[in-house]
mmCIF file of C-alpha atoms in Angstrom:
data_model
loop_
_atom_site.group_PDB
_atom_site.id
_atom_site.type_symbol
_atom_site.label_atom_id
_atom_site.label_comp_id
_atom_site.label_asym_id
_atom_site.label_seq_id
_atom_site.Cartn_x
_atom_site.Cartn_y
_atom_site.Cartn_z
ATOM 1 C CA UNK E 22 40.483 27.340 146.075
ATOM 2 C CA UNK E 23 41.197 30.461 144.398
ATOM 3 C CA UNK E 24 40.752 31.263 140.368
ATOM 4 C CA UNK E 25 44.611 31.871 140.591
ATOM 5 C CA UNK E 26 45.413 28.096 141.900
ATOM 6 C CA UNK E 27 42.638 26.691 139.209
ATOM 7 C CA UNK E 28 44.984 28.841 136.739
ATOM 8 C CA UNK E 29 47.721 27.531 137.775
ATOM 9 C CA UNK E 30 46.641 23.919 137.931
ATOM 10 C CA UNK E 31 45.251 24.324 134.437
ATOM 11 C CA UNK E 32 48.400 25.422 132.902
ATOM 12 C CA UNK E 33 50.201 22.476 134.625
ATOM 13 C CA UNK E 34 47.844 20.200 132.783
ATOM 14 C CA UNK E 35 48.394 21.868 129.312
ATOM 15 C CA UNK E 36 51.937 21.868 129.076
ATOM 16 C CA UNK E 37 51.795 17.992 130.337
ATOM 17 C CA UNK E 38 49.370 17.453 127.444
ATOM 18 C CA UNK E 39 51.788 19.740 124.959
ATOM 19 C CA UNK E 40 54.652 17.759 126.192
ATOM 20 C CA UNK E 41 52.971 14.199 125.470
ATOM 21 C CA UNK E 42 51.837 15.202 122.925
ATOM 22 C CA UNK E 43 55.049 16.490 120.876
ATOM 23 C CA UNK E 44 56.856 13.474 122.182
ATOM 24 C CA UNK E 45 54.714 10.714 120.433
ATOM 25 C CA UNK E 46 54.657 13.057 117.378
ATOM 26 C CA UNK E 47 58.072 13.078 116.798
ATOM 27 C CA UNK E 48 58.765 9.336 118.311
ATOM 28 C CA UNK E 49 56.686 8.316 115.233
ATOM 29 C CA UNK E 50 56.494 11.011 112.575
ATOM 30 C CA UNK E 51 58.573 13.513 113.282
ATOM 31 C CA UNK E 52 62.491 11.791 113.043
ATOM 32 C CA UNK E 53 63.249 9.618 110.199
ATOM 33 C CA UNK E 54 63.543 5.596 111.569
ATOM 34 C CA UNK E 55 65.873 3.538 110.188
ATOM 35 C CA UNK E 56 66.219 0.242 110.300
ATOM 36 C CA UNK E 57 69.233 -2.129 110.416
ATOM 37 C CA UNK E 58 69.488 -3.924 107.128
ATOM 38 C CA UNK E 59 69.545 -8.059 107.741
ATOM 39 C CA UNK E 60 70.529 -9.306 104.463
ATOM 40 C CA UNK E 61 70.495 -12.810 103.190
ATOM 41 C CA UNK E 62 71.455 -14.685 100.468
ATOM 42 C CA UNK E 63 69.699 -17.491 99.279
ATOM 43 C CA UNK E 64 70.169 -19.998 96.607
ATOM 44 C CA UNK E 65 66.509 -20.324 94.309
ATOM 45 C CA UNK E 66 65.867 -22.295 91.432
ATOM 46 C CA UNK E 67 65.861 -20.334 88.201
ATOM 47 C CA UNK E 68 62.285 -18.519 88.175
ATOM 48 C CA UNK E 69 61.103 -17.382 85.088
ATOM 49 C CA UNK E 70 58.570 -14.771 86.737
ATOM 50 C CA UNK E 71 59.792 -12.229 89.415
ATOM 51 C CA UNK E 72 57.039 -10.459 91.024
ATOM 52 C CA UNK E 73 58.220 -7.567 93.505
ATOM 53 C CA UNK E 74 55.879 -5.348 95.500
ATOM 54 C CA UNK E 75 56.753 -2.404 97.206
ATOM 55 C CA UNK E 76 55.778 0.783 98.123
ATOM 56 C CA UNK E 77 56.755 4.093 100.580
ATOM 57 C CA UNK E 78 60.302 3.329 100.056
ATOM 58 C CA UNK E 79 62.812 6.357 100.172
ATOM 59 C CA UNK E 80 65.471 4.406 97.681
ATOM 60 C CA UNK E 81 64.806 0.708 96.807
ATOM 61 C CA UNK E 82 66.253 -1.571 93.519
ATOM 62 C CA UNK E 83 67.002 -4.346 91.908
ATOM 63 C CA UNK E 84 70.002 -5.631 90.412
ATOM 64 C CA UNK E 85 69.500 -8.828 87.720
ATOM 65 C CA UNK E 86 73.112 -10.495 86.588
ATOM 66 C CA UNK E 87 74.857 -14.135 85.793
ATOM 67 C CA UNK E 88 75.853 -15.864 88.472
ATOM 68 C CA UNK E 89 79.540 -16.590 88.385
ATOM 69 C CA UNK E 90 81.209 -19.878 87.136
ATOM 70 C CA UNK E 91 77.893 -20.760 85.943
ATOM 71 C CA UNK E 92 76.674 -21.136 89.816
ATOM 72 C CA UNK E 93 73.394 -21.654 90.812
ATOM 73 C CA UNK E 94 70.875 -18.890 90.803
ATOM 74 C CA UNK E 95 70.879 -16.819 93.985
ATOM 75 C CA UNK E 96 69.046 -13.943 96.090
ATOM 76 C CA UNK E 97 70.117 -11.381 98.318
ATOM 77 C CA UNK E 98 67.196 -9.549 100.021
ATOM 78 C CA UNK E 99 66.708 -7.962 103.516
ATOM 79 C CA UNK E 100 64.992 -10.305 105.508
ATOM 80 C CA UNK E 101 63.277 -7.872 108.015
ATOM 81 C CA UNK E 102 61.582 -5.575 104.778
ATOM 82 C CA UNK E 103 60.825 -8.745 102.526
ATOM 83 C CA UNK E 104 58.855 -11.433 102.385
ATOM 84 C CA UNK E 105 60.412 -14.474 99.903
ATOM 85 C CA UNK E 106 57.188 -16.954 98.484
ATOM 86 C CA UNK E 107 58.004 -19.225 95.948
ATOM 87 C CA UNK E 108 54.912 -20.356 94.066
ATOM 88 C CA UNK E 109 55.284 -22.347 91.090
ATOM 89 C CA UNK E 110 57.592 -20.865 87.956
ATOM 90 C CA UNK E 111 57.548 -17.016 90.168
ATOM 91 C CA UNK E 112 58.969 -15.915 92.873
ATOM 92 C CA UNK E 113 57.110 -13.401 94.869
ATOM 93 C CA UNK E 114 59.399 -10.910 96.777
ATOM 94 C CA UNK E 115 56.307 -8.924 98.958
ATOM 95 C CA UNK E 116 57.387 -5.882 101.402
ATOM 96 C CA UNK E 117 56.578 -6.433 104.670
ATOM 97 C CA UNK E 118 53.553 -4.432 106.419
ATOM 98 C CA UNK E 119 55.160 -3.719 109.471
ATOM 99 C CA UNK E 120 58.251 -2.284 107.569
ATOM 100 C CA UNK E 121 56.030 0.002 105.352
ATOM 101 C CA UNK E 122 56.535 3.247 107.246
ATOM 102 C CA UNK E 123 59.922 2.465 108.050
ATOM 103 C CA UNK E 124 61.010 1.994 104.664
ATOM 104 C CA UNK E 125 60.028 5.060 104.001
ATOM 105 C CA UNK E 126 64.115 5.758 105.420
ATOM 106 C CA UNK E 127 65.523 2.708 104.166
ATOM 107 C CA UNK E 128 67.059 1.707 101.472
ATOM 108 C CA UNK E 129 65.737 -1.885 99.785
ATOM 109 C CA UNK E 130 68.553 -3.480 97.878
ATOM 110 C CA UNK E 131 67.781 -6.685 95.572
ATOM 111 C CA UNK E 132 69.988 -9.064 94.051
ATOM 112 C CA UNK E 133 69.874 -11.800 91.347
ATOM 113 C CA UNK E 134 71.525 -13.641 90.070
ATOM 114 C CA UNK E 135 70.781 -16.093 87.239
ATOM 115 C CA UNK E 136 72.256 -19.864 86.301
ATOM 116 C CA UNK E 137 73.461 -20.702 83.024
ATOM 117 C CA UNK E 138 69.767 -22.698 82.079
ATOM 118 C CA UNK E 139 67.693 -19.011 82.654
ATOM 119 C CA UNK E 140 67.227 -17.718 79.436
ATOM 120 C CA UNK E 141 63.830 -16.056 79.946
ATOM 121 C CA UNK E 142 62.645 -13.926 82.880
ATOM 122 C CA UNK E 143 59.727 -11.682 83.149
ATOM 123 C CA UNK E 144 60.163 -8.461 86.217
ATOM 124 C CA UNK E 145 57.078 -7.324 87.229
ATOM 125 C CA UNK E 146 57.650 -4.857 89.785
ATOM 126 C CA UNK E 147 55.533 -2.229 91.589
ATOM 127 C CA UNK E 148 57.656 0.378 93.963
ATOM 128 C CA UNK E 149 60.764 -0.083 92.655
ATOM 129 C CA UNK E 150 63.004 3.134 91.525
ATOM 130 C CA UNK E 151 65.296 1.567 89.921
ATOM 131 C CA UNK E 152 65.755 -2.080 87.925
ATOM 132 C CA UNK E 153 69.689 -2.874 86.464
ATOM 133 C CA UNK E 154 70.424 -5.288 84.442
ATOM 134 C CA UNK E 155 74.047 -6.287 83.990
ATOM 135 C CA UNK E 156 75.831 -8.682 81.517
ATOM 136 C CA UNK E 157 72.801 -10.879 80.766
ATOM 137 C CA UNK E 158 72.359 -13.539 77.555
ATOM 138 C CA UNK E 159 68.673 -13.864 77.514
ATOM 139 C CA UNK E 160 66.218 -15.058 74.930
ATOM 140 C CA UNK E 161 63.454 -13.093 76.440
ATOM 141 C CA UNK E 162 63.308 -10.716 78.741
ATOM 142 C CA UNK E 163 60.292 -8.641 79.985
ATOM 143 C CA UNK E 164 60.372 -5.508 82.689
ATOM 144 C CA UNK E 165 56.899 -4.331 83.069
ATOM 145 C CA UNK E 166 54.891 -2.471 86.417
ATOM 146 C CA UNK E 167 55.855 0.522 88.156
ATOM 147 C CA UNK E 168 59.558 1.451 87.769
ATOM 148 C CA UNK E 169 61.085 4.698 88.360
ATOM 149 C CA UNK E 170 64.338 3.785 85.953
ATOM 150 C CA UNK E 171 64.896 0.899 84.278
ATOM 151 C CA UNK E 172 68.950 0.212 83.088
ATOM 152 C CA UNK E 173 69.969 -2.390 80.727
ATOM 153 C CA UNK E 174 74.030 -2.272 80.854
ATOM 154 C CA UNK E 175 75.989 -4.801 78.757
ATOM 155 C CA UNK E 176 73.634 -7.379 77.382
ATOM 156 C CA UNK E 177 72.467 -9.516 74.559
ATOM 157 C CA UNK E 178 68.720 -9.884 74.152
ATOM 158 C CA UNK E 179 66.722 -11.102 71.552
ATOM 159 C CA UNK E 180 63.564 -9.985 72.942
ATOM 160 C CA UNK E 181 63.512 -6.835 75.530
ATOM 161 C CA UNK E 182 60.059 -5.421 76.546
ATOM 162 C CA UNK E 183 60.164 -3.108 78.775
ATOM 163 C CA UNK E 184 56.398 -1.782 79.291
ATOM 164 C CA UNK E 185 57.605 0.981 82.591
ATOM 165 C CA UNK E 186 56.074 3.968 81.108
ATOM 166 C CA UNK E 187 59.411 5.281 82.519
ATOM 167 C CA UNK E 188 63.033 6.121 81.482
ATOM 168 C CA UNK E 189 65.142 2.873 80.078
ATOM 169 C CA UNK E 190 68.804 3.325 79.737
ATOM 170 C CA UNK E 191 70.817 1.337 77.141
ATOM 171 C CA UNK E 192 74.374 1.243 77.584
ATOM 172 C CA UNK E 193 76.630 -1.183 75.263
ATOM 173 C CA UNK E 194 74.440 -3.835 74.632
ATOM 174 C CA UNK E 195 72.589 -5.756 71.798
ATOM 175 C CA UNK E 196 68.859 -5.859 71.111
ATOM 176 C CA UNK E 197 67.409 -7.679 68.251
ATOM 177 C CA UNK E 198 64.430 -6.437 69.030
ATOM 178 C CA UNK E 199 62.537 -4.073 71.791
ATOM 179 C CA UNK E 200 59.164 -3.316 72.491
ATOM 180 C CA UNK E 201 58.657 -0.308 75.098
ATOM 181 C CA UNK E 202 55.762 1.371 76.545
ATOM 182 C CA UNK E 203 56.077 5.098 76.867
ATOM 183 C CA UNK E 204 54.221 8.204 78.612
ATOM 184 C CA UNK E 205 56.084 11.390 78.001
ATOM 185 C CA UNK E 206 59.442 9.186 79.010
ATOM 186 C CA UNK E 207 62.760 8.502 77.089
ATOM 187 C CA UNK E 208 64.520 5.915 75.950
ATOM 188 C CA UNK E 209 68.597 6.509 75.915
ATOM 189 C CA UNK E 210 70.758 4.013 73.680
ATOM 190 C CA UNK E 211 74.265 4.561 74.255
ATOM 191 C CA UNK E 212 76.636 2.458 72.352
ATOM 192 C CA UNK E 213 74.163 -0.552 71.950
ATOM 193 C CA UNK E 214 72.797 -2.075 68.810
ATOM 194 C CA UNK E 215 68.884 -2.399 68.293
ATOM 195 C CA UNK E 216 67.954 -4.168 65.020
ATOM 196 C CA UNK E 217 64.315 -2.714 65.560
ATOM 197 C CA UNK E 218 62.036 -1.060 67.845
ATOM 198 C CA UNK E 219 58.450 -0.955 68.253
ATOM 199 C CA UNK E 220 57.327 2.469 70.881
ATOM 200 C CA UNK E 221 53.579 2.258 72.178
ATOM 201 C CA UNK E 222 52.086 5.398 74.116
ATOM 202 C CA UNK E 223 52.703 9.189 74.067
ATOM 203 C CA UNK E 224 55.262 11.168 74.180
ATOM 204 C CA UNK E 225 53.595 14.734 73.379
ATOM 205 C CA UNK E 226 56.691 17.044 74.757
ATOM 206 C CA UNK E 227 60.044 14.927 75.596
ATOM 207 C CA UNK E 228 62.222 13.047 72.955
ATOM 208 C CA UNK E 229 61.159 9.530 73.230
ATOM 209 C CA UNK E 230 63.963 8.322 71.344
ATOM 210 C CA UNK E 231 67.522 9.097 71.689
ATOM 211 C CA UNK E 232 70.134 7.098 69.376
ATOM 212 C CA UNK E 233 73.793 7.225 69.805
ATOM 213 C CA UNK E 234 74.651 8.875 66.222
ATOM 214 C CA UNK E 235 77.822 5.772 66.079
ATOM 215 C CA UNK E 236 74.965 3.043 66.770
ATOM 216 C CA UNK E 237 71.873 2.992 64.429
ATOM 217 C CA UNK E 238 68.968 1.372 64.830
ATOM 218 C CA UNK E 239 67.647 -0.674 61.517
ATOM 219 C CA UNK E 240 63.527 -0.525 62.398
ATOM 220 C CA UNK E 241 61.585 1.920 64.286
ATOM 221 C CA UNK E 242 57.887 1.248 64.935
ATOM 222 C CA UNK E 243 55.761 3.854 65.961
ATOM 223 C CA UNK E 244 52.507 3.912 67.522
ATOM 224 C CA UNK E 245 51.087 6.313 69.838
ATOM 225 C CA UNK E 246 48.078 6.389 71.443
ATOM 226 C CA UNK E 247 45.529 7.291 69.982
ATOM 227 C CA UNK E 248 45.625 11.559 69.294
ATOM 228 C CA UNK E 249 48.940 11.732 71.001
ATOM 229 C CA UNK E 250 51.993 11.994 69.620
ATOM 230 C CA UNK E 251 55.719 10.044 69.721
ATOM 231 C CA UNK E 252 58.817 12.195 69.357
ATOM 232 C CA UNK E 253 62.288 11.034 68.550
ATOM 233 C CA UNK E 254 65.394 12.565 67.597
ATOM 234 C CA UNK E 255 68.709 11.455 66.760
#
């Protein structure tokens, strides 16, 4: 055959190749894949310990609040991005691997909601953007692991720790008394009460403290890691 045929022939085979080629890229990378959301709601026992793990997730939270008329405590996850294990006094809510890339484009809502007998419960969350807790009456309660935002909207706790590293939010609520974990983050009270509060880590640039001037707070413990320093305004 002639070189011009072989030409030919050879460009044939490199725009088949191109053409594969861009349409597994973007079947797989290149358009964002969204899933459809099955969501169930389950009723649990009341867990003390809540361990969530997640990661690659474009928006994900999880919302903590009573259950009505004193109900039973319940959960509302997706079923296809979450695995539910119950093990014991914690509940283990573990992203599924096969939904790891996907979630990437999804959105991961979680619900709780606690019975009347919870009066302690201890988040330990990896992934998660955003934790909200809503009208709670809690002895104890402890948000620690790897959370973008953490909200705390019209509660009464004795004993809040919330060991994030990341922004909390306090809006109208009551603290007796809060431990919190910074690293160059803030902590925002807004119309609550905080009898005292004891700040761990650095906060070398950003305010790590900001008190609504109408709502004081009695005690403030600092102590900053070592060389570092923890900066609070009013």
């Amino acid at each position: 055959m002639k070189k011009t045929t072989y030409w030919v022939i050879g460009m044939f085979i490199a725009c088949f190749i191109f053409s594969l080629g861009t349409i597994v890229y973007y079947k797989y990378y290149g358009q964002e894949q969204t899933t459809k959301t099955e969501m169930v709601t389950k009723a649990i026992k009341d867990y003390k310990y809540i361990k969530v793990s997640m990661n690659l997730c474009r928006n994900s939270d999880i919302t903590i609040e009573p259950a009505k008329d004193n109900a039973q405590s319940q959960l509302s996850y997706p079923t296809n991005m979450i695995t539910m294990e119950q093990r014991g006094d914690t509940l283990f809510l573990i992203q599924k691997e096969t939904s790891k890339r996907k979630g990437m484009y999804n959105d991961i809502n979680i619900k709780l909601t606690l019975g009347r007998s919870s009066s302690m419960l201890v988040l330990n969350a990896e992934g998660i953007l955003e934790a909200n807790l809503k009208n709670l009456n809690m002895k104890v309660c402890q948000i620690i692991g790897d959370i973008n935002e953490t909200k705390v909207e019209n509660c009464i706790i004795e004993n809040l720790v919330a060991n994030t590293g990341n922004e909390v939010n306090l809006l109208n609520s009551k603290i007796k008394l809060m431990q919190a974990k910074i690293d160059n983050s803030t902590i925002s009270t807004a119309k609550s009460s905080i009898e005292s509060i004891h700040l761990t880590g650095q906060s070398d640039y950003n305010e790590a403290l900001k008190i609504d001037s109408a709502h004081s707070i009695k005690h403030i413990i600092l102590d900053p890691t070592p060389g570092k320093y923890i900066l609070t305004m009013s």
